[in-house]
Every structure is written in C-alpha cells, then in structure tokens.
Amino acid sequence: MPFLTSPVLPAGILARTPQPTLPTGDGLLLRPWSAEDTPAVHQAFQDPVLHTWHLRSAGSEAEVRGWIDEWRRAWNEERNAQWAVADAATGRLMGRVALRDIVLEDGAAEVAYWTVPQARGQGVAARATTTLARWALDEIGFHRLELTHAVANTASCRVATKTGFALEGTKRSAGLHTDGWHDMHLHARVRGD
C-alpha cells in the first residue's frame, strides 16, 4: 500500500558520507568515536552519577571497544549517530552526544548526552547539544528532535531548556532506572524553532 506522503529524509542521507566532525565554535569538537577512546569511556562509566541516569555499566575495556564498534557501525545503518565530545585543544574526552532511534521517513530522532565528571558544570552538554541540533535540523533537514530525561534529573532538564528544547509534558512511569520507575520529561525542538 503506497504512502500518501514522501519521506522527510531519504535513505542514505547519512551513510552516503563519512560521519562529520562538528566544531562547537567555543572549544569543543563533536567527532566520530575511535578505538583510542576506549579507556576514557570505560573510566566514565565507573562514575556513580552516570549509573544514576544511565542503564549501562562497563565491566571491561573490551566491552567498551564493542560499544565503540557498534556506535561506528550505527552511522552506516542510519539508526543512531553518536559523537565523542572532545576538548578541541587537547583532544581529551568530555562526553558524548547522540541522535538515537533515527526514523528518516519521519525526519525524527532522540537526542542523548552524557559528560565525564571533570567536564560537568562547564556547559559541555549544552554546547554539544546546541551544535548537534543545529546540524541535524538546519543542515540535514530533520523535522523533529526529542529529548527525554528523568524528572528528577534537574541538570539534564537545564540542558534541555537552555538548548531550546521545549518541555512538552511528562511521561508517567516511563523510564526504568536502577532505583525503579521514573516519570520522564519530554522535550522537543522542531525545524524552525
């Protein structure tokens, strides 16, 4: 049965070119992941704060290498796009920003991020998210980006608000964390915001 509308983004729009490096213009680079990031990602996932809001833990560097391989493959499969957020001057890993659950036909994806403990309080997540949203909406042509976080995660809520993701509502008991079910805020930006 044919669709009555055309896809918002054509298949291949991401995979036809290598994943880009995106400078924030203020000292950070969003760059594709490399095997050299393995020790820093492993160390980041030992952080108790990260365990509070994220569902993964890293038992070994070998496990993390597998994640990085998967993150790199996901670009070519156009289902997720993950960037390392690095200090532009030193190359030191500051965090991660991503488009998850990409649906090209709808021009939609979910934004996600985390930062290493040493980078918190420096606006890293907000700067990276601003750059990623600008690229996705203005350069690639995504129509809608969503961002969800636990209501109790006030730092993530500040990032969402600061980067222009309007709060659209609360998804009740929508996120399972290690301490149980959390209500989740749903924020979004659409092209033209």
Coordinates of C-alpha atoms in Angstrom, one line a residue:
M1 CA 0.0 0.0 0.0
P2 CA 1.6 3.3 -1.0
F3 CA 2.1 6.2 1.4
L4 CA 0.4 9.5 0.8
T5 CA 3.4 11.5 1.9
S6 CA 7.1 11.3 0.9
P7 CA 9.8 10.5 3.4
V8 CA 11.1 13.6 5.2
L9 CA 14.7 12.4 4.7
P10 CA 15.8 9.9 2.1
A11 CA 17.5 6.7 2.9
G12 CA 21.3 7.2 2.6
I13 CA 21.3 10.8 3.6
L14 CA 23.7 10.0 6.5
A15 CA 25.5 6.9 5.2
R16 CA 26.5 8.3 1.9
T17 CA 29.2 10.4 3.5
P18 CA 31.6 9.8 6.4
Q19 CA 30.4 10.9 9.8
P20 CA 31.4 14.5 10.1
T21 CA 33.4 16.3 12.8
L22 CA 31.3 19.2 14.1
P23 CA 33.1 22.1 15.9
T24 CA 31.0 23.9 18.5
G25 CA 32.9 27.2 17.9
D26 CA 33.7 27.5 21.5
G27 CA 36.4 25.0 22.2
L28 CA 34.7 21.6 21.7
L29 CA 34.6 19.1 18.8
L30 CA 32.0 16.5 18.2
R31 CA 33.9 13.8 16.4
P32 CA 33.4 10.2 15.5
W33 CA 34.4 7.6 18.1
S34 CA 37.8 5.8 17.8
A35 CA 39.3 2.8 19.5
E36 CA 41.6 5.3 21.3
D37 CA 38.6 6.5 23.3
T38 CA 38.2 3.1 25.0
P39 CA 40.0 3.8 28.3
A40 CA 38.3 7.2 28.7
V41 CA 34.8 5.7 28.1
H42 CA 35.5 2.8 30.4
Q43 CA 36.5 5.3 33.1
A44 CA 33.4 7.5 32.5
F45 CA 31.2 4.5 33.1
Q46 CA 32.7 3.9 36.5
D47 CA 31.1 7.2 37.7
P48 CA 28.2 6.7 40.2
V49 CA 26.4 9.8 38.8
L50 CA 26.3 8.2 35.3
H51 CA 24.9 5.0 36.9
T52 CA 22.1 7.0 38.4
W53 CA 20.7 8.1 35.0
H54 CA 22.1 5.6 32.5
L55 CA 21.3 1.9 32.4
R56 CA 24.7 0.6 31.3
S57 CA 27.9 -0.2 33.2
A58 CA 31.2 -1.1 31.7
G59 CA 32.8 -4.2 33.1
S60 CA 35.9 -4.0 30.9
E61 CA 37.7 -2.1 28.2
A62 CA 37.0 -5.0 25.8
E63 CA 33.2 -4.4 26.4
V64 CA 33.7 -0.7 25.7
R65 CA 35.6 -1.5 22.5
G66 CA 32.5 -3.4 21.4
W67 CA 30.3 -0.4 22.1
I68 CA 32.5 1.9 20.1
D69 CA 32.5 -0.6 17.2
E70 CA 28.7 -0.6 17.4
W71 CA 28.5 3.2 17.6
R72 CA 30.6 3.5 14.4
R73 CA 28.5 0.8 12.6
A74 CA 25.2 2.6 13.5
W75 CA 26.1 5.6 11.4
N76 CA 26.2 3.5 8.2
E77 CA 23.0 1.8 9.2
E78 CA 21.3 5.2 9.8
R79 CA 19.7 4.1 13.1
N80 CA 21.9 6.0 15.6
A81 CA 24.6 8.7 15.2
Q82 CA 27.0 9.0 18.2
W83 CA 29.8 11.5 18.7
A84 CA 32.6 11.8 21.2
V85 CA 32.6 15.3 22.6
A86 CA 36.3 16.4 23.0
D87 CA 38.2 19.4 24.0
A88 CA 39.3 20.9 20.7
A89 CA 42.8 21.9 22.0
T90 CA 43.8 18.7 23.9
G91 CA 41.5 16.0 22.4
R92 CA 40.5 15.0 25.9
L93 CA 37.1 13.2 26.1
M94 CA 34.5 15.4 27.7
G95 CA 31.4 13.4 27.0
R96 CA 29.0 12.0 24.3
V97 CA 26.1 13.4 22.3
A98 CA 23.9 11.3 20.0
L99 CA 20.9 11.0 17.8
R100 CA 19.2 7.8 18.8
D101 CA 16.2 6.0 17.3
I102 CA 16.5 7.7 14.0
V103 CA 13.5 7.4 11.7
L104 CA 14.4 9.1 8.5
E105 CA 10.9 8.7 7.0
D106 CA 9.6 10.9 9.7
G107 CA 12.7 13.1 10.0
A108 CA 12.8 12.3 13.7
A109 CA 15.4 11.3 16.3
E110 CA 16.1 11.4 20.0
V111 CA 19.0 13.5 21.4
A112 CA 21.0 11.9 24.2
Y113 CA 24.2 13.0 26.0
W114 CA 26.4 12.4 29.0
T115 CA 29.6 14.1 30.3
V116 CA 32.6 12.9 32.2
P117 CA 32.8 14.1 35.9
Q118 CA 35.6 16.5 35.1
A119 CA 33.5 18.3 32.4
R120 CA 30.4 18.9 34.5
G121 CA 29.4 22.5 35.3
Q122 CA 31.2 23.8 32.1
G123 CA 28.3 23.8 29.8
V124 CA 29.7 20.9 27.8
A125 CA 26.4 19.0 27.3
A126 CA 24.5 22.2 26.3
R127 CA 27.2 23.3 23.9
A128 CA 27.4 19.9 22.2
T129 CA 23.6 19.6 22.1
T130 CA 23.2 23.0 20.5
T131 CA 25.7 22.1 17.8
L132 CA 24.2 18.7 17.1
A133 CA 20.6 20.1 17.0
R134 CA 21.7 22.9 14.6
W135 CA 23.4 20.4 12.3
A136 CA 20.5 17.9 12.4
L137 CA 17.7 20.4 11.9
D138 CA 19.3 23.0 9.7
E139 CA 21.9 21.1 7.6
I140 CA 20.5 17.6 7.3
G141 CA 16.8 18.5 7.5
F142 CA 15.4 16.6 10.4
H143 CA 11.9 17.8 11.3
R144 CA 11.7 16.9 15.0
L145 CA 14.2 16.1 17.7
E146 CA 13.0 14.8 21.1
L147 CA 14.9 14.7 24.3
T148 CA 13.8 12.8 27.4
H149 CA 15.2 12.6 30.9
A150 CA 14.1 11.6 34.3
V151 CA 12.1 14.3 36.0
A152 CA 14.4 14.0 39.0
N153 CA 17.5 14.7 36.7
T154 CA 17.4 18.5 37.1
A155 CA 20.8 19.0 35.4
S156 CA 19.5 17.3 32.3
C157 CA 16.4 19.4 32.4
R158 CA 18.5 22.6 32.5
V159 CA 20.5 21.4 29.4
A160 CA 17.2 20.7 27.5
T161 CA 15.7 24.1 28.4
K162 CA 19.0 26.0 27.7
T163 CA 19.3 24.4 24.2
G164 CA 15.8 25.3 23.1
F165 CA 14.0 22.0 23.7
A166 CA 10.6 23.0 24.8
L167 CA 9.0 20.9 27.6
E168 CA 6.0 19.2 26.1
G169 CA 4.9 17.1 29.0
T170 CA 5.6 14.3 31.4
K171 CA 5.6 10.6 30.5
R172 CA 4.4 8.9 33.7
S173 CA 6.5 6.0 34.9
A174 CA 8.2 5.7 31.5
G175 CA 11.8 5.1 32.4
L176 CA 13.2 2.2 34.4
H177 CA 16.3 3.0 36.4
T178 CA 18.2 1.0 38.9
D179 CA 16.0 2.5 41.7
G180 CA 12.7 1.8 39.9
W181 CA 10.4 3.6 37.5
H182 CA 10.8 7.3 36.9
D183 CA 8.5 9.8 35.3
M184 CA 10.2 11.3 32.3
H185 CA 10.1 14.8 30.9
L186 CA 9.6 15.0 27.1
H187 CA 11.2 18.0 25.4
A188 CA 11.4 18.7 21.7
R189 CA 12.7 21.0 19.0
V190 CA 11.2 21.2 15.6
R191 CA 12.8 22.7 12.5
G192 CA 12.3 26.4 12.5
D193 CA 12.3 26.8 16.3

